[in-house]
CSV table of C-alpha atoms in Angstrom, one decimal:
chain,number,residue,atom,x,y,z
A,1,UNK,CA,-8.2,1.4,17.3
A,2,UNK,CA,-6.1,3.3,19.9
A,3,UNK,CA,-2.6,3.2,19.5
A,4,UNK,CA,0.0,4.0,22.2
A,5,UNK,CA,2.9,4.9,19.9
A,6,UNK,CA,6.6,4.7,21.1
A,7,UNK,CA,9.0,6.4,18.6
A,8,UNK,CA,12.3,4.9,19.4
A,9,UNK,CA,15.4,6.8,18.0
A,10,UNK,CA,15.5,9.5,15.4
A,11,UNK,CA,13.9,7.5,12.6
A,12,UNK,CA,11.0,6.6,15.1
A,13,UNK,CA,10.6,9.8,16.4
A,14,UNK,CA,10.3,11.6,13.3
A,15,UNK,CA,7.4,9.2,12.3
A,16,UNK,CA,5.4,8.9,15.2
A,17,UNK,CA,5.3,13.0,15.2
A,18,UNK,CA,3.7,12.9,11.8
A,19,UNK,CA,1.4,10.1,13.2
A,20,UNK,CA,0.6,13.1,16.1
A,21,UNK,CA,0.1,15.9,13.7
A,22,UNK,CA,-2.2,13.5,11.5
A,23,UNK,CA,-4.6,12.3,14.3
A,24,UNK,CA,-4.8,16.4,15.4
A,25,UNK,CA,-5.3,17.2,11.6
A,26,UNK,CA,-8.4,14.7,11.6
A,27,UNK,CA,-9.7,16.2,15.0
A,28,UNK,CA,-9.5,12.6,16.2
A,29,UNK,CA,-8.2,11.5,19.3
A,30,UNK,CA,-7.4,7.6,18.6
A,31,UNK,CA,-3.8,7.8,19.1
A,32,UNK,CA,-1.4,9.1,22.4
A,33,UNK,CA,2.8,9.3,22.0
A,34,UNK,CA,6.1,9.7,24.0
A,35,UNK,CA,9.5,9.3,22.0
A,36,UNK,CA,12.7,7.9,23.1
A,37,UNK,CA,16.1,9.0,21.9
A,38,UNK,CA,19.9,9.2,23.2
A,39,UNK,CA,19.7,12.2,21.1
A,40,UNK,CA,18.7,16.0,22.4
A,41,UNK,CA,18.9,17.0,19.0
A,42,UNK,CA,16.5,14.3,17.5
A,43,UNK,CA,13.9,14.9,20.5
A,44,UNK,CA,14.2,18.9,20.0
A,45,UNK,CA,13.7,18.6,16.3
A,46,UNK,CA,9.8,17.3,16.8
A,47,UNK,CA,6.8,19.4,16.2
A,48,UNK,CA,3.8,17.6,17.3
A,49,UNK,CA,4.9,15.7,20.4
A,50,UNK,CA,4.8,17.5,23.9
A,51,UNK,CA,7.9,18.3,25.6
A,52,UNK,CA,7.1,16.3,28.9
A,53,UNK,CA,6.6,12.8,26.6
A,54,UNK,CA,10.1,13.3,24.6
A,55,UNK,CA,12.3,11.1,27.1
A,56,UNK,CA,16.0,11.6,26.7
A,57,UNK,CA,17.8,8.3,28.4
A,58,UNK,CA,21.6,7.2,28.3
A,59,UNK,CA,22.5,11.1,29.7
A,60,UNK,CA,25.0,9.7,32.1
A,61,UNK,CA,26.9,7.8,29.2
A,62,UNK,CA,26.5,9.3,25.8
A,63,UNK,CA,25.7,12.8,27.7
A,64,UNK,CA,23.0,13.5,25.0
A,65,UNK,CA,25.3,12.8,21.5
A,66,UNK,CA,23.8,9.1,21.1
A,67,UNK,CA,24.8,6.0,20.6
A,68,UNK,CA,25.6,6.4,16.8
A,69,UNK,CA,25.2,2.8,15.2
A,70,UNK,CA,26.2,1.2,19.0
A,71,UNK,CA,23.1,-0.8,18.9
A,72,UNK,CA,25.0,-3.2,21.8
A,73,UNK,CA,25.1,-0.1,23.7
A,74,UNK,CA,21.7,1.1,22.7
A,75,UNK,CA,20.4,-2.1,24.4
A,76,UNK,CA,22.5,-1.2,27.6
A,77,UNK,CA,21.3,2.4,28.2
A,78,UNK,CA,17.5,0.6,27.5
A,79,UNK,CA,17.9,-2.0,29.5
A,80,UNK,CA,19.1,0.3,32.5
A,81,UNK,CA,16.5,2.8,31.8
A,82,UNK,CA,13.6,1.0,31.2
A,83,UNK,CA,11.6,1.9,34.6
A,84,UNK,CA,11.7,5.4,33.6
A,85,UNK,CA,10.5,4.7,30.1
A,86,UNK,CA,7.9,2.8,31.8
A,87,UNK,CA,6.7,5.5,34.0
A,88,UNK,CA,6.6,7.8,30.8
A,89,UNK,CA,4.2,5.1,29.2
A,90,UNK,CA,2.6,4.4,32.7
A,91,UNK,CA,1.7,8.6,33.2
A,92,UNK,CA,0.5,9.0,29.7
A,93,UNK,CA,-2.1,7.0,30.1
A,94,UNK,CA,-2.9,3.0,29.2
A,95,UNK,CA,-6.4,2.1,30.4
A,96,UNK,CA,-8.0,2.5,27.2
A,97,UNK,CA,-5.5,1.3,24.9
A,98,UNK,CA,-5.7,-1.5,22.2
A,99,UNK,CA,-2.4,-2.3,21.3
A,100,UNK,CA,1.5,-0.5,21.5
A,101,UNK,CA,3.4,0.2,18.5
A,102,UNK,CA,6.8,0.8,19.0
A,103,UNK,CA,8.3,2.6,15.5
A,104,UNK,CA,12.0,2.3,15.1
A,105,UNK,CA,14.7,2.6,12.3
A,106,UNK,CA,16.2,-0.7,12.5
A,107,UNK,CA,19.7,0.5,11.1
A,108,UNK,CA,20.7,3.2,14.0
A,109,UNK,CA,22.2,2.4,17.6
A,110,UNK,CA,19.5,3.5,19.6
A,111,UNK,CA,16.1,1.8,17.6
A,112,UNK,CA,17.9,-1.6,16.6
A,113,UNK,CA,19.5,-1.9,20.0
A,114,UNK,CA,16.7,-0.4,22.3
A,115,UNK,CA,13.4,-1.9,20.6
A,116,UNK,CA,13.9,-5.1,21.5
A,117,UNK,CA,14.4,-4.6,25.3
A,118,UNK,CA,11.7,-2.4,25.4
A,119,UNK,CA,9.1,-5.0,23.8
A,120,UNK,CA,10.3,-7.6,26.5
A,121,UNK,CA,9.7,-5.1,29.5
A,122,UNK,CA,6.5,-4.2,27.9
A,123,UNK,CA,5.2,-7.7,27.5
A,124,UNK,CA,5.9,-8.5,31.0
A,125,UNK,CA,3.9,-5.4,32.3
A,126,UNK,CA,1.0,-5.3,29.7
A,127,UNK,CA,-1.6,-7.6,28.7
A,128,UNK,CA,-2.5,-5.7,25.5
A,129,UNK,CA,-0.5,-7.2,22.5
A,130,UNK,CA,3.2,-5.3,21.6
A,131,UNK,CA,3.5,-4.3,17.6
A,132,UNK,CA,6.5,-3.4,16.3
A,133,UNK,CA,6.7,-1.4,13.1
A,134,UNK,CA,10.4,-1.6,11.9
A,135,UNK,CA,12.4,0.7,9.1
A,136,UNK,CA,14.9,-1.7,7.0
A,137,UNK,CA,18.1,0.6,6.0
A,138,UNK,CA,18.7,0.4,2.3
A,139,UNK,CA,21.8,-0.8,1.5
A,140,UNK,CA,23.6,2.3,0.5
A,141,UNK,CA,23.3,3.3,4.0
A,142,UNK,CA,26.3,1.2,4.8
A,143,UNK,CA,27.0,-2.3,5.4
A,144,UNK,CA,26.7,-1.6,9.9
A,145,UNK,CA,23.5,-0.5,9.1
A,146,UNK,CA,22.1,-3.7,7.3
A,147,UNK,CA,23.9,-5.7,9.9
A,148,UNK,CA,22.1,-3.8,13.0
A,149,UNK,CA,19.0,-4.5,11.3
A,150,UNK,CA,19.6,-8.2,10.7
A,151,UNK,CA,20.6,-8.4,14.3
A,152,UNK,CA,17.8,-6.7,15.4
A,153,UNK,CA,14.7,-8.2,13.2
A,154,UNK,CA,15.7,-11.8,14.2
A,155,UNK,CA,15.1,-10.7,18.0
A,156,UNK,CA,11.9,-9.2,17.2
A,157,UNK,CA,10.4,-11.5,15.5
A,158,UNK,CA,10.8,-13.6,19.1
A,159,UNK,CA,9.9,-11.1,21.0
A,160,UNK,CA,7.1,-8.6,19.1
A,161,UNK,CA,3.8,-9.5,19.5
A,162,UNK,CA,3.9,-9.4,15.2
A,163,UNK,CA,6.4,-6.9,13.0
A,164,UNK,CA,5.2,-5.0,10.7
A,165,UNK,CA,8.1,-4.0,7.9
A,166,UNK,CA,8.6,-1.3,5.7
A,167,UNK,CA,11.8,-1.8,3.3
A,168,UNK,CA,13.0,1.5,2.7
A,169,UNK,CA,15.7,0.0,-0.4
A,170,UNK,CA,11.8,-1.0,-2.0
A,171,UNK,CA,10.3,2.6,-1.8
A,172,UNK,CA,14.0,4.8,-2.5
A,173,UNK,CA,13.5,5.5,-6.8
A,174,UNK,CA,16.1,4.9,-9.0
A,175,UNK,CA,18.8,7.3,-8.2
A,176,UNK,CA,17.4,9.3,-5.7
A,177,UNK,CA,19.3,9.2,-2.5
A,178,UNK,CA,18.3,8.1,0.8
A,179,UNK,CA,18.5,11.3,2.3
A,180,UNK,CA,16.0,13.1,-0.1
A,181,UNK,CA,14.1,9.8,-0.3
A,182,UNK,CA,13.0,10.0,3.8
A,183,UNK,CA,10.2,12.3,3.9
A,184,UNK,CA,8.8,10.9,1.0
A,185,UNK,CA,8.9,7.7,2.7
A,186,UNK,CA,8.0,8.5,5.7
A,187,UNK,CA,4.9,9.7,4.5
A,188,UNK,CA,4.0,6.5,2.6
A,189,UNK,CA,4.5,4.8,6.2
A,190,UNK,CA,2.0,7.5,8.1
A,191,UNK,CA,-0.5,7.1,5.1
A,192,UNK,CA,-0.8,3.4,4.9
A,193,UNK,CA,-0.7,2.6,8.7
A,194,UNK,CA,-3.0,5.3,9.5
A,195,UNK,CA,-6.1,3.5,7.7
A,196,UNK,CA,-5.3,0.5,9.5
A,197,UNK,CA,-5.1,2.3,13.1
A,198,UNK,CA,-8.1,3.7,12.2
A,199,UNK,CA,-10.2,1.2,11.5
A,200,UNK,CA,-13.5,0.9,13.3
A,201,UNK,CA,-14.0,4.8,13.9
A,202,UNK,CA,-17.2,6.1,13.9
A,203,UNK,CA,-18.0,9.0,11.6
A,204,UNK,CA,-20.4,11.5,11.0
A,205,UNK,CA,-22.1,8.9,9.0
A,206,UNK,CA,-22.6,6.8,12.2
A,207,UNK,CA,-21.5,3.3,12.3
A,208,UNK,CA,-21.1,0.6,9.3
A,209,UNK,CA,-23.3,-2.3,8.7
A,210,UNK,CA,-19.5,-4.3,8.5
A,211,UNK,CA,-17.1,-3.0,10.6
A,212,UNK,CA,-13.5,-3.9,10.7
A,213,UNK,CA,-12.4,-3.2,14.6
A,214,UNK,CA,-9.5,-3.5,16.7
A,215,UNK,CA,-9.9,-7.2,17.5
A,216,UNK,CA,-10.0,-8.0,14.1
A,217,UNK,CA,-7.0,-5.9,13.6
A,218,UNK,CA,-5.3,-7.9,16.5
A,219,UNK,CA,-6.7,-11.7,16.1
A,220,UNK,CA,-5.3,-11.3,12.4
A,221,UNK,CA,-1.9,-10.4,13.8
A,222,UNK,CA,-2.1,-12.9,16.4
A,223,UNK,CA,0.9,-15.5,16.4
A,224,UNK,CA,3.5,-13.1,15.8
A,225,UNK,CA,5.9,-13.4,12.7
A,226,UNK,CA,6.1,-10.3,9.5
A,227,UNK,CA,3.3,-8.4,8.2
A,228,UNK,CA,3.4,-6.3,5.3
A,229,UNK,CA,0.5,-3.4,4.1
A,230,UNK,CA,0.1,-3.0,0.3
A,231,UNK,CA,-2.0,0.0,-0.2
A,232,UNK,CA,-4.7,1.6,-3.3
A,233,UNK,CA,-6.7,4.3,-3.7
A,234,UNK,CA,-9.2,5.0,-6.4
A,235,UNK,CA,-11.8,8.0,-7.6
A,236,UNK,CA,-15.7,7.9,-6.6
A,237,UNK,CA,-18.2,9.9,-7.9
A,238,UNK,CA,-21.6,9.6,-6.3
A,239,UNK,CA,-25.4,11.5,-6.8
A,240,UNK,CA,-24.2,13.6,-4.2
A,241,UNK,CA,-20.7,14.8,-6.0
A,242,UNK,CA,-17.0,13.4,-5.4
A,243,UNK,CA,-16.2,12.0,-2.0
A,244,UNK,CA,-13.6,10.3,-0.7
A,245,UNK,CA,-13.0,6.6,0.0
A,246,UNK,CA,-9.9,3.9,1.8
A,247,UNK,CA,-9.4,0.5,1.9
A,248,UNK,CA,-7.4,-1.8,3.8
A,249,UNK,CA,-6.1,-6.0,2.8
A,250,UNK,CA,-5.2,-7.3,6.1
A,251,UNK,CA,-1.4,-6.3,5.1
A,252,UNK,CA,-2.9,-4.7,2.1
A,253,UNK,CA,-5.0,-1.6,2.0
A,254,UNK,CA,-6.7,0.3,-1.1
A,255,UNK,CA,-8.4,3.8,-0.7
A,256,UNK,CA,-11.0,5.6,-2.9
A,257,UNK,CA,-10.0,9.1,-2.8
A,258,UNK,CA,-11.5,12.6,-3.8
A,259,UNK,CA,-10.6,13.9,-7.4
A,260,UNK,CA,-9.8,16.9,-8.4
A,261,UNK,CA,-12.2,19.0,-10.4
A,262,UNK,CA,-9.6,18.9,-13.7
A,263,UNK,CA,-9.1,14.8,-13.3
A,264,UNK,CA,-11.2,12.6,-15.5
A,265,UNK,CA,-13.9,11.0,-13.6
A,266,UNK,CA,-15.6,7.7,-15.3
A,267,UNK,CA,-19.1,7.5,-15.1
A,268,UNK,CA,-21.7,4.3,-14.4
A,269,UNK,CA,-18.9,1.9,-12.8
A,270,UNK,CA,-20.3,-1.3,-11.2
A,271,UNK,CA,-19.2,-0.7,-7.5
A,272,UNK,CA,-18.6,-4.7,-7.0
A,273,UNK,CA,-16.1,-4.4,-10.0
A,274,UNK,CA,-14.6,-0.6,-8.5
A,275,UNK,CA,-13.8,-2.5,-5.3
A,276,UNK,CA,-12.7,-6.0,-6.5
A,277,UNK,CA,-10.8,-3.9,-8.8
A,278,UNK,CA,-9.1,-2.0,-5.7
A,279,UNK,CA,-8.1,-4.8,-3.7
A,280,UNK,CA,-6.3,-6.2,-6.5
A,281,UNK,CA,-4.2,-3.2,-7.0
A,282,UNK,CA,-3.6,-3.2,-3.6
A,283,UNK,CA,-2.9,-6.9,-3.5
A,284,UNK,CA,-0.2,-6.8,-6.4
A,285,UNK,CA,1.3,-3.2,-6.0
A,286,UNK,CA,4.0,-1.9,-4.0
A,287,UNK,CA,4.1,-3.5,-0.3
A,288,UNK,CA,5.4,-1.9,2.6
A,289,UNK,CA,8.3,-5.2,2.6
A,290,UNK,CA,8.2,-6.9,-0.8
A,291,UNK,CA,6.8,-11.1,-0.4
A,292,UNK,CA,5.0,-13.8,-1.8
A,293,UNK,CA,1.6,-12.7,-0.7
A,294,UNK,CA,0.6,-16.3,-1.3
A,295,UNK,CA,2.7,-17.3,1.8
A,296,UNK,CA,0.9,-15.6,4.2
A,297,UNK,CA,-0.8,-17.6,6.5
A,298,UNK,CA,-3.5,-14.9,7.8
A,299,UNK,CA,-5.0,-11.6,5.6
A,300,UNK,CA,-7.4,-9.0,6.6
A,301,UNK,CA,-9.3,-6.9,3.9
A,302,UNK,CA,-10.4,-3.3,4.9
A,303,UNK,CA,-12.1,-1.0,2.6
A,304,UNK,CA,-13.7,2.5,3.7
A,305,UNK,CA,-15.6,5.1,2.4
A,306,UNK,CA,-18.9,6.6,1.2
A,307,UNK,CA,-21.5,4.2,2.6
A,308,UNK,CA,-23.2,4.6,-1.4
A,309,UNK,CA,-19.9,3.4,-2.8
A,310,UNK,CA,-19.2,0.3,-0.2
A,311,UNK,CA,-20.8,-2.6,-2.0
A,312,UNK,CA,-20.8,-5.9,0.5
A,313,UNK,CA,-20.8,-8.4,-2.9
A,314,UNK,CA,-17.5,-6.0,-3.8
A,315,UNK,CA,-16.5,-6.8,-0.3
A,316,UNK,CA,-17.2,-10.4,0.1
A,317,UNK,CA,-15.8,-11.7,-3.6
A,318,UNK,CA,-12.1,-10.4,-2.5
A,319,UNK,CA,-12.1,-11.8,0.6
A,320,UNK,CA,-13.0,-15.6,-0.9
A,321,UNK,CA,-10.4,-15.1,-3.4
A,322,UNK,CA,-8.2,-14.3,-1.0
A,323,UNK,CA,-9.3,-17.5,1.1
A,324,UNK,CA,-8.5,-19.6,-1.7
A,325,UNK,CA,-5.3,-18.3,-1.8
A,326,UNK,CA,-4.3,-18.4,1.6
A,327,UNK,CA,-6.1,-22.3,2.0
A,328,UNK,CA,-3.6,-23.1,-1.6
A,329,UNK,CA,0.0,-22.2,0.4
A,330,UNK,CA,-0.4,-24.4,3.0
């Protein structure tokens, strides 16, 4: 799936240049990037994203400080800059693209106030479909925070083509502050989205018998609303040694992952039972914004990995389960 990500204020920023730096990691190419701040500061702190696609806006009114928590005036400077945001977008390249994802802290000035406007202008110029992955403040971040983001969701949810959520108040451990919590965080947020994003890619292994690609991705997410991604991972040992493994629950993702050589590694597992077992974890573990999965009116169930380890009874016996559920809330 290729991703045009738009990292919208410092939060947004910060993540989308981890998304960069992963997609170079992999040697892939699935996913292009500009970032938008009132900031200098927040755009001269990134590592991965090219200097020409950090675009500083509001310069005649904030003169590069920000907008602080101003989301009304984050809006303003958006609304009033949006052609040259476009023309960033518009230069970087769209032909090829699937979907944009604009990635935002929905607590700050700049992300709450500036995300929304920018989804309308991109909807009006775009056919492809307009995600919007949005950070929820915890609480202890002050009480203008949570009220930004209350503001802001209830536009988005209008105006987003779907909303993806990650509570950052669900994530932040028992005493540990917000501040040393965010790169933990943020990393949970690159992990988990990055298996969805990547969906349908074709390895050295060549092409699955069952593939999971973008229009999957985007017909699940069709008809707006929330999404949330629950994620698992689990050990595989095959005749060949230990490899590596990810799966995906359309919101909720579980991935098999390599051991290492001091880990206990159990032998003679039924793969049906490995994977059934892996969905359910990711299922009724920690999700990106806490819910009733049983509410949702659409799921999407990806799993990758070893072709030896990919069972398709292990794959089909989640997804009925999951169908009964889904069929039971309505």
């Amino acid at each position: 799936m290729r991703i045009f990500f738009i990292g919208f204020g410092q939060a947004g920023g910060k993540i989308v240049d981890m998304f960069i730096e992963q997609d170079r990691k992999l040697g892939k190419n699935s996913f292009r990037a500009i970032t938008v701040n009132t900031a200098r500061t927040d755009l001269m702190g990134l590592k991965h994203i090219d200097l020409k696609d950090r675009i500083l806006i509001g310069q005649t009114v904030v003169k590069g400080h920000g907008v602080g928590t101003d989301n009304a005036a984050g809006a303003k400077i958006t609304m009033d800059e949006s052609d040259s945001i476009l023309s960033a977008i518009d230069h970087r390249g769209t032909h090829d693209v699937d979907a944009f994802m604009i990635v935002a802290g929905l607590g700050g000035g700049t992300g709450s106030g500036g995300t929304p406007v920018l989804v309308r202008q991109l909807r009006k110029v775009y056919h492809e479909p307009v995600y919007v992955l949005g950070i929820l403040p915890a609480p202890e971040e002050g009480r203008l925070y949570s009220l930004n983001a209350a503001r802001s969701l209830a536009t988005l949810i209008k105006e987003a083509d779907n909303t993806f959520i990650f509570d950052n108040s669900a994530w932040k451990n028992e005493g540990e502050s917000v501040k040393s919590a965010f790169s933990r965080l943020n990393d949970e947020v690159v992990r988990r989205f990055g298996v969805l994003f990547r969906a349908g890619e074709v390895g050295k292994a060549g092409v699955g018998e069952m593939v999971v690609d973008s229009s999957e991705i985007i017909n699940t997410l069709r008809g707006g609303g929330i999404s949330t991604v629950g994620y698992a991972i689990a050990a595989v040992t095959g005749a060949r040694g230990k490899k590596s493994v990810s799966g995906l629950f359309g919101g909720i993702a579980g991935s098999f992952r390599k051991r290492e050589a001091n880990e206990e590694v159990l032998l003679g597992e039924d793969r049906t039972a490995k994977i059934i077992s892996l969905v359910r974890r990711a299922m009724l573990g920690r999700l990106t914004l806490p819910c009733d999965f049983s509410t949702a009116e659409r799921a999407l169930v990806l799993v990758a990995g070893p072709p030896d380890e990919l069972d398709r009874k292990g794959s089909r016996r989640p997804k009925a389960g999951l169908k009964r559920i889904l069929q039971g809330s309505r």
